[in-house]
C-alpha positions as semicolon CSV with decimal commas, in nm:
position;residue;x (nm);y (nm);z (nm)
1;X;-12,994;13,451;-1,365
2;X;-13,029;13,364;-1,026
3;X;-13,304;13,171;-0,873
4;X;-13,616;13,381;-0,775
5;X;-13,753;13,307;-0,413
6;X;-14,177;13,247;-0,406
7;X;-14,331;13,398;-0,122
8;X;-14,584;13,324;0,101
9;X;-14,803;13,584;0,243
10;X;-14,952;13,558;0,634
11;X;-14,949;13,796;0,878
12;X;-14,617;13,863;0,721
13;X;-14,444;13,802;0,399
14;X;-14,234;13,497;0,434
15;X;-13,934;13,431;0,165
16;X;-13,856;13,057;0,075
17;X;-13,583;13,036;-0,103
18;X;-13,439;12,743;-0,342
19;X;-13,366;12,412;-0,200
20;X;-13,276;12,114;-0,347
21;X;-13,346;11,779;-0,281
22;X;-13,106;11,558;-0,028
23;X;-13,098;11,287;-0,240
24;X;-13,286;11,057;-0,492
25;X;-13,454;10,829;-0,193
26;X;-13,590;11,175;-0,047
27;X;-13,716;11,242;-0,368
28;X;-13,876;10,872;-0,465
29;X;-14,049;10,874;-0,080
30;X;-14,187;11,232;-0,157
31;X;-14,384;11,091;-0,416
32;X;-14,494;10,761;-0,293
33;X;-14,649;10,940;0,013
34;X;-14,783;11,259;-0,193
35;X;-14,903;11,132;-0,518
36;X;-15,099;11,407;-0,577
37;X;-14,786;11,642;-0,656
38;X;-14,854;11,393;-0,993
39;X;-15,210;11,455;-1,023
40;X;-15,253;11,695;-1,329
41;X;-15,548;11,625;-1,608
42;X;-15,866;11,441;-1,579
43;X;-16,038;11,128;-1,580
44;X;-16,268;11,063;-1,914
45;X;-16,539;11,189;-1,702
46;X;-16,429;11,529;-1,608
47;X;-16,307;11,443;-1,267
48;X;-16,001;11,507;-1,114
49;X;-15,677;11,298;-1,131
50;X;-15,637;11,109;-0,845
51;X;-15,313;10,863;-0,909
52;X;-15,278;10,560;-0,671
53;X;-14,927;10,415;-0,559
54;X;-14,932;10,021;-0,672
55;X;-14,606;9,970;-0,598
56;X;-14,227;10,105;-0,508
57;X;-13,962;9,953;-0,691
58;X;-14,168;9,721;-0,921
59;X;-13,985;9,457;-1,076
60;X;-13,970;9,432;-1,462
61;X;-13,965;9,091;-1,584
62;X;-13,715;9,112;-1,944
63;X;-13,854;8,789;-2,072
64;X;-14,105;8,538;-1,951
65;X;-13,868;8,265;-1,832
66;X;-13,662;8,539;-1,594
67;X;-13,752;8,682;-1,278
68;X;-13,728;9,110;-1,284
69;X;-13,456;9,224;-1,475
70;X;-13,504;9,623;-1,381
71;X;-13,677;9,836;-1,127
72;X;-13,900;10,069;-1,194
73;X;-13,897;10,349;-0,934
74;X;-14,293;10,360;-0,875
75;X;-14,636;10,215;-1,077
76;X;-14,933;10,453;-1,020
77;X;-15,287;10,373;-1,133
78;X;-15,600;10,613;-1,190
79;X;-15,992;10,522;-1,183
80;X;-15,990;10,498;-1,543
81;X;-15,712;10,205;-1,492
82;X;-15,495;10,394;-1,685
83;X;-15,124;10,246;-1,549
84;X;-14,881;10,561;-1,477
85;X;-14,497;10,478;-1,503
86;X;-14,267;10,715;-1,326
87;X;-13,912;10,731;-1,318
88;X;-13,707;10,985;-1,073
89;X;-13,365;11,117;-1,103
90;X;-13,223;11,465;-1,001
91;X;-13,073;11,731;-1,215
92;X;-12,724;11,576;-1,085
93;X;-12,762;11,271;-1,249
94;X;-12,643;11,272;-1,622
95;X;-12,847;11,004;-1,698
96;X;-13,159;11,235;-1,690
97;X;-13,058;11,364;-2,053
98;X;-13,108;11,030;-2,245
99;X;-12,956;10,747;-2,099
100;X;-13,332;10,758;-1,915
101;X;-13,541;10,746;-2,215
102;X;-13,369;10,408;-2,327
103;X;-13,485;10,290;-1,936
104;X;-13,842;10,429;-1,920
105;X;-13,898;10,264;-2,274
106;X;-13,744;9,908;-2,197
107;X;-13,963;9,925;-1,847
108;X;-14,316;9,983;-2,056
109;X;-14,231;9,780;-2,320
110;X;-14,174;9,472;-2,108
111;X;-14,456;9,577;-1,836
112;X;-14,677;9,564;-2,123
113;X;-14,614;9,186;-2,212
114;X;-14,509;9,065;-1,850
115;X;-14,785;9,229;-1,569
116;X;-15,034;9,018;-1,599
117;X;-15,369;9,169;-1,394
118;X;-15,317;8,932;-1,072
119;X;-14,940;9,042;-1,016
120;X;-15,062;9,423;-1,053
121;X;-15,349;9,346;-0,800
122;X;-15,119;9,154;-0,580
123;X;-14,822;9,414;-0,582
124;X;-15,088;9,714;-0,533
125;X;-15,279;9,510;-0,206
126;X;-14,953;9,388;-0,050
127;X;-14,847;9,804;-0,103
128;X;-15,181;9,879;0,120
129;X;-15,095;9,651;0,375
130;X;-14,721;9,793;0,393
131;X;-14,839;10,120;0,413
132;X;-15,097;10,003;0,683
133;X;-15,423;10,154;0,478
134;X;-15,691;9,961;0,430
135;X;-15,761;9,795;0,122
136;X;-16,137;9,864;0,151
137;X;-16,068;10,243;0,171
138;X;-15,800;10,213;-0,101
139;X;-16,017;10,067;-0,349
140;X;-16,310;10,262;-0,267
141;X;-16,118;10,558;-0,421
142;X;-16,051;10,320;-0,773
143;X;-16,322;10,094;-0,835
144;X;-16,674;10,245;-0,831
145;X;-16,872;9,974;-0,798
146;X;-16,653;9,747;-1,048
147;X;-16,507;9,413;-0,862
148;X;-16,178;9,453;-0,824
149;X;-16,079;9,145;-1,082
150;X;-16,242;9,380;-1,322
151;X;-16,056;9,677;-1,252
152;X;-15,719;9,483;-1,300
153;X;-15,780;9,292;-1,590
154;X;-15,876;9,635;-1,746
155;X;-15,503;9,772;-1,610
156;X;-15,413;9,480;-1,802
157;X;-15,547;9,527;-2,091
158;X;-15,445;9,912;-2,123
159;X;-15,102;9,813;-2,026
160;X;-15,099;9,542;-2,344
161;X;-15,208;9,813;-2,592
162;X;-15,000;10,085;-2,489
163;X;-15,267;10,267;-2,272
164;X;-14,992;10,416;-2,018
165;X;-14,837;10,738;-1,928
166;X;-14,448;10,752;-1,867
167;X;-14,386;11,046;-1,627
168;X;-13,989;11,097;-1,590
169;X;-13,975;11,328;-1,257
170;X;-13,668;11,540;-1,140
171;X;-13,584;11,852;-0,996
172;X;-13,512;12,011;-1,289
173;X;-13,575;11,892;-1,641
174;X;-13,293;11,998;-1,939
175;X;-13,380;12,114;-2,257
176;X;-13,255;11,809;-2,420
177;X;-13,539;11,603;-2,187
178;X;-13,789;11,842;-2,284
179;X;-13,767;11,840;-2,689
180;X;-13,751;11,385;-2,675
181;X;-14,048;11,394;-2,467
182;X;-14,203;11,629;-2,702
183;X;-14,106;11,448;-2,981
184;X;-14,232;11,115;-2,875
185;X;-14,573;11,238;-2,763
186;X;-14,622;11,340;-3,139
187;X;-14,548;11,044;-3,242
188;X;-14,704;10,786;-2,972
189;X;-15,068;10,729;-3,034
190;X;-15,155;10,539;-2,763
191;X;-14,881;10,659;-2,443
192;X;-14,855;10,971;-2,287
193;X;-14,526;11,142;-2,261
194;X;-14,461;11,366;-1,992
195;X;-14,167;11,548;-1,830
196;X;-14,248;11,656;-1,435
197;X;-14,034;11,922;-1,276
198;X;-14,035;11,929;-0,930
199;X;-13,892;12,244;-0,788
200;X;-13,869;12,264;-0,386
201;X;-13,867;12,584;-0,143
202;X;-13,788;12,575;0,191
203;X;-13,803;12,854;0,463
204;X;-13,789;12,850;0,816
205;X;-13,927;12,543;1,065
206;X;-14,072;12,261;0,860
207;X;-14,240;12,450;0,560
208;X;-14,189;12,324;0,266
209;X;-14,349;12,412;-0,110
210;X;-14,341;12,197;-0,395
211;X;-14,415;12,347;-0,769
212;X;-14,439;12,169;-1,038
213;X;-14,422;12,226;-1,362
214;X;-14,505;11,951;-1,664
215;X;-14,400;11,987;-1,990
216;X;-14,557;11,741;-2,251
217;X;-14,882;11,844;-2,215
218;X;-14,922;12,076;-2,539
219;X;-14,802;11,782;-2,771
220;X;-15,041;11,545;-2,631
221;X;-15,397;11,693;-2,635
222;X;-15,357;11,651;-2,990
223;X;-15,410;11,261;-2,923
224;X;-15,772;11,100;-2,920
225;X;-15,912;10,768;-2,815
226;X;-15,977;10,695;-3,174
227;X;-15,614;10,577;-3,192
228;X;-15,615;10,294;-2,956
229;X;-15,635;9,905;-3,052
230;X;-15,878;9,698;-2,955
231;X;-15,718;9,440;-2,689
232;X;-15,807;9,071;-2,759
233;X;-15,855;8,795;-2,462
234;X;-15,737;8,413;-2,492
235;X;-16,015;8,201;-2,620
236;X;-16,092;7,869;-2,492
237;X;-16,023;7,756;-2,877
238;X;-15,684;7,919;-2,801
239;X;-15,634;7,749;-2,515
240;X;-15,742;7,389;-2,645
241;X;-15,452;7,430;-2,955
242;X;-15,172;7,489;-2,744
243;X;-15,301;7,223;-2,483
244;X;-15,299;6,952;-2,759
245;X;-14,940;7,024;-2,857
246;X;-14,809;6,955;-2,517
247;X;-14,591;6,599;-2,512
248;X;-14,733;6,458;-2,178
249;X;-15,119;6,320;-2,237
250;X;-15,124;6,403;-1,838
251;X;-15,086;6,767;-1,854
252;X;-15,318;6,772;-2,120
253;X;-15,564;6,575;-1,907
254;X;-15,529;6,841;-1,647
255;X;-15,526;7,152;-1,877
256;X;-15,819;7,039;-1,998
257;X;-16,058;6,915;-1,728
258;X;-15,917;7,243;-1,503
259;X;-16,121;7,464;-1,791
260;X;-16,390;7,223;-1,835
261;X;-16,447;7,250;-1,467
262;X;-16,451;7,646;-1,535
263;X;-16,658;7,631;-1,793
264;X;-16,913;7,424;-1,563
265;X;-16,871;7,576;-1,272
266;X;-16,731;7,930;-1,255
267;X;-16,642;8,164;-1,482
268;X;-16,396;8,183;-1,705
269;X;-16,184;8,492;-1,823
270;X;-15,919;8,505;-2,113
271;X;-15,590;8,677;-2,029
272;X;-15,487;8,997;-2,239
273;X;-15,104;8,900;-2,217
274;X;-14,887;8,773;-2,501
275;X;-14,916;8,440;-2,341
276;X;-15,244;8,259;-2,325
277;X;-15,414;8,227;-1,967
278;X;-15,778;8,190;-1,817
279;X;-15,833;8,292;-1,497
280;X;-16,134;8,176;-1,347
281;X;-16,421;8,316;-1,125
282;X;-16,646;8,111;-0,925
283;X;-16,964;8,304;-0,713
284;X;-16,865;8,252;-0,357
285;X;-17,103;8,405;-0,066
286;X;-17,273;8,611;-0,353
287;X;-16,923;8,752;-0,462
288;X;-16,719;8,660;-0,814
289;X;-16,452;8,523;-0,628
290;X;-16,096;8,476;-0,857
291;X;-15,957;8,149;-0,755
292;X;-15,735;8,065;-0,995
293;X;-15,567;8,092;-1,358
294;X;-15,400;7,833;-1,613
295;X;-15,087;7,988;-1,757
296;X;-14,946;7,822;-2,100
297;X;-14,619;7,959;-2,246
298;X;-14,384;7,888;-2,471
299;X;-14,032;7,935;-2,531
300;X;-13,904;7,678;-2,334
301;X;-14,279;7,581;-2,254
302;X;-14,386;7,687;-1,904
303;X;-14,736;7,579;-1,788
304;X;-14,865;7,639;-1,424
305;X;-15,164;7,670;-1,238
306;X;-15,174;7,952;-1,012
307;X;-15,381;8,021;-0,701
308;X;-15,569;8,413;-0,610
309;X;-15,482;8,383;-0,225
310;X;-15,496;8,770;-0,241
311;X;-15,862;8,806;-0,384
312;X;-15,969;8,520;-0,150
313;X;-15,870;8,645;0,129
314;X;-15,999;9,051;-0,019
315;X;-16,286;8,873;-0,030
316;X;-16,367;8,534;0,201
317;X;-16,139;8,654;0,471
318;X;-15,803;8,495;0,573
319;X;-15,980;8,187;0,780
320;X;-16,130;8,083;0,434
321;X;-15,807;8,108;0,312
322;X;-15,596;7,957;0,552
323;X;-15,855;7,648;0,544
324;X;-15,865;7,638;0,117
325;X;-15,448;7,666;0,154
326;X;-15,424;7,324;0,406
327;X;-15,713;7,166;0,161
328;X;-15,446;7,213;-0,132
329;X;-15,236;6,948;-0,281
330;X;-14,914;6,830;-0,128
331;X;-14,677;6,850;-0,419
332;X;-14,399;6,976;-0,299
333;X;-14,317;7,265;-0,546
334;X;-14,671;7,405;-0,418
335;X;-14,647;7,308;-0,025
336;X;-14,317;7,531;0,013
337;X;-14,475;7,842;-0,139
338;X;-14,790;7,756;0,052
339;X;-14,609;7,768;0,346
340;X;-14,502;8,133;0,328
341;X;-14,882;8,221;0,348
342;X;-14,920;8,310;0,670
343;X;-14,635;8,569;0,719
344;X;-14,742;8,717;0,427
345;X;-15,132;8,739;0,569
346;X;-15,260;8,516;0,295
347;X;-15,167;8,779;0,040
348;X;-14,996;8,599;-0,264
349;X;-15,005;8,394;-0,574
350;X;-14,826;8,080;-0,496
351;X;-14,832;7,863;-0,845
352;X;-14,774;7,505;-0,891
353;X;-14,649;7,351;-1,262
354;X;-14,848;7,134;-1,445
355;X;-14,551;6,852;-1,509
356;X;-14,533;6,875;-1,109
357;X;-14,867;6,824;-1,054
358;X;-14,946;6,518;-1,351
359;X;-14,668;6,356;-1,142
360;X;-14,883;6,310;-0,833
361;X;-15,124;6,020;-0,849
362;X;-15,437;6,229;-0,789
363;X;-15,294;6,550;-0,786
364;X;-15,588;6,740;-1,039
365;X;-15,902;6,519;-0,896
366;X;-15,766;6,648;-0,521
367;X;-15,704;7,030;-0,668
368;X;-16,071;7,052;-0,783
369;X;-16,186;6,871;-0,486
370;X;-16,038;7,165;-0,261
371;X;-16,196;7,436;-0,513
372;X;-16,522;7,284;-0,529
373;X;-16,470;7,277;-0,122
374;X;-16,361;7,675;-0,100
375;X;-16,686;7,735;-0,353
376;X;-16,926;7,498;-0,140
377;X;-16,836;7,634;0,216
378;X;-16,712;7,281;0,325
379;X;-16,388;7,119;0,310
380;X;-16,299;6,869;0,079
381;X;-16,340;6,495;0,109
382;X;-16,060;6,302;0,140
């Protein structure tokens, strides 16, 4: 049967027929600027679905020693900090039988040990500041009220028990597509499953109309909260074992008086990811500021200390950044990556390791004399 044209009625009735799309980068930029083509359900409260871009092409570390190993096509986010995973392939592409299934499932199952909250809220500001928006109008659409370090850390958490939707996205979606989406929304308590078809008609001049059409929807109403697992954060007990089985009596110096300082000081906050992390808070000009978090992983062991230029500049504004960044230790590992601040407007997460630090005479008493500096409005005594 051939395709049936929709019509739009003016002054006149105007045919659009059929059209496909030109190709997959069309496609992926169609829904990167016009999210909402996505937006079908509801928040918990009742309102609308509002999905927010947090990044193109986000990277997908396989383990936590490599850098990304895939590339998802786009991370969305809701209010409810519900993470949205969507892949995009057109009817074309033979993959979009099952070959994509294998993908979308390797992407969440890795996102969900290896996103920790600051690399979604890095990836979703630097994302604002490519697309030229800004970030106070962005998150006034996604946090009501809630600090920002809240909102990610519960991203974080949902992504770490399965809280997610996968959306695979094409122009057309085949049967055999339809029944494994169906199929694993029965059996998935905590993910939703769905399958988007995006159909496109074009007429004359520039109009354009996009239909969708979701399947997956029937399968998963049948899921309630009830099924999802409680999500448990890094203790400082957790933190204090695996600091005492380090080799170097340094590092465990360091590991140690960073959190006792945090404990003292600030505030800290246990990490939801499979590694154990604190990341720490400390009330700057009235505001929870994130400054920093303590990363300790195994498998070869991989402990580093990593700094929130993002939030602090969100928050302080890039001259208190730019003045805690030249108050920071020169160890060399950490001067390079601090030296990329600037063209990147004080918007990343430059990390230092903890061997590279206990090597410098000084290094931790000079690291928490620049934090106490960045807290205190000053800068730090020589």
């Amino acid at each position: 049967m051939s395709e049936q044209p929709v019509f739009v009625l003016g002054k006149e009735l105007q045919a659009l027929e059929l059209a496909g799309f030109e190709d997959e980068t069309e496609f992926q930029e169609l829904l990167a600027r016009h999210p909402r083509v996505l937006d079908f359900g509801s928040l918990a409260d009742g309102r609308p679905l509002r999905l927010m871009l947090v990044a193109r092409e986000m990277g997908v570390p396989a383990s936590a020693e490599s850098g990304s190993a895939y590339w998802l096509d786009h991370l969305f986010v809701d209010a409810d900090g519900v993470p949205t995973l969507v892949e995009v392939k057109r009817a074309t592409d033979t993959r979009i039988r099952r070959e994509v299934v294998g993908q979308m499932l390797d992407y969440a199952a890795n996102a969900a040990r290896y996103w920790p909250a600051a690399l979604l809220q890095r990836s979703f500001e630097d994302t604002c500041v490519q697309d030229g928006r800004p970030l106070e109008e962005a998150y006034g659409e996604l946090l009501g009220g809630r600090a920002a370090e809240e909102f990610w850390s519960t991203v974080e958490e949902r992504l770490a028990a399965g809280q997610m939707r996968l959306l695979f996205v094409a122009d057309r979606i085949p049967l055999e597509l339809r029944a494994i989406v169906e199929f694993l929304n029965r059996q998935l308590r905590q993910t939703d499953v769905y399958a988007v078809e995006l159909s496109q008609y074009s007429g004359g001049g520039d109009l354009r109309v996009i239909v969708p059409r979701v399947h997956g929807e029937v399968a998963s109403t049948a899921k309630t909260p009830s099924g999802r697992r409680p999500v448990q954060r890094t203790t400082r007990a957790e933190m204090d074992a695996l600091i005492r089985t380090r080799p170097d009596p340094e590092v465990r110096r360091i590991a140690t008086a960073l959190l006792d300082h945090a404990a003292a000081e600030g505030r800290p906050e246990g990490g939801t990811a499979k590694y154990r992390s604190m990341s720490v808070y400390y009330r700057v000009d009235g505001r929870q500021v994130p400054v920093w978090t303590l990363s300790l992983q195994n498998g070869p062991v991989r402990d580093d200390l990593s700094f929130a230029f993002g939030s602090i500049t969100y928050h302080l504004g890039r001259d208190r950044a730019a003045a805690f960044a030249a108050s920071l230790l020169a160890v060399p590992e950490l001067t390079e990556k601090l030296e990329t601040l600037p063209a990147k407007e004080y918007n990343a997460w430059p990390s230092v390791s903890l061997p590279a630090l206990a090597s410098r005479p000084g290094g931790l008493e000079s690291i928490l004399s620049a934090i106490q500096g960045l807290v205190d409005g000053r800068a730090p005594s020589a």
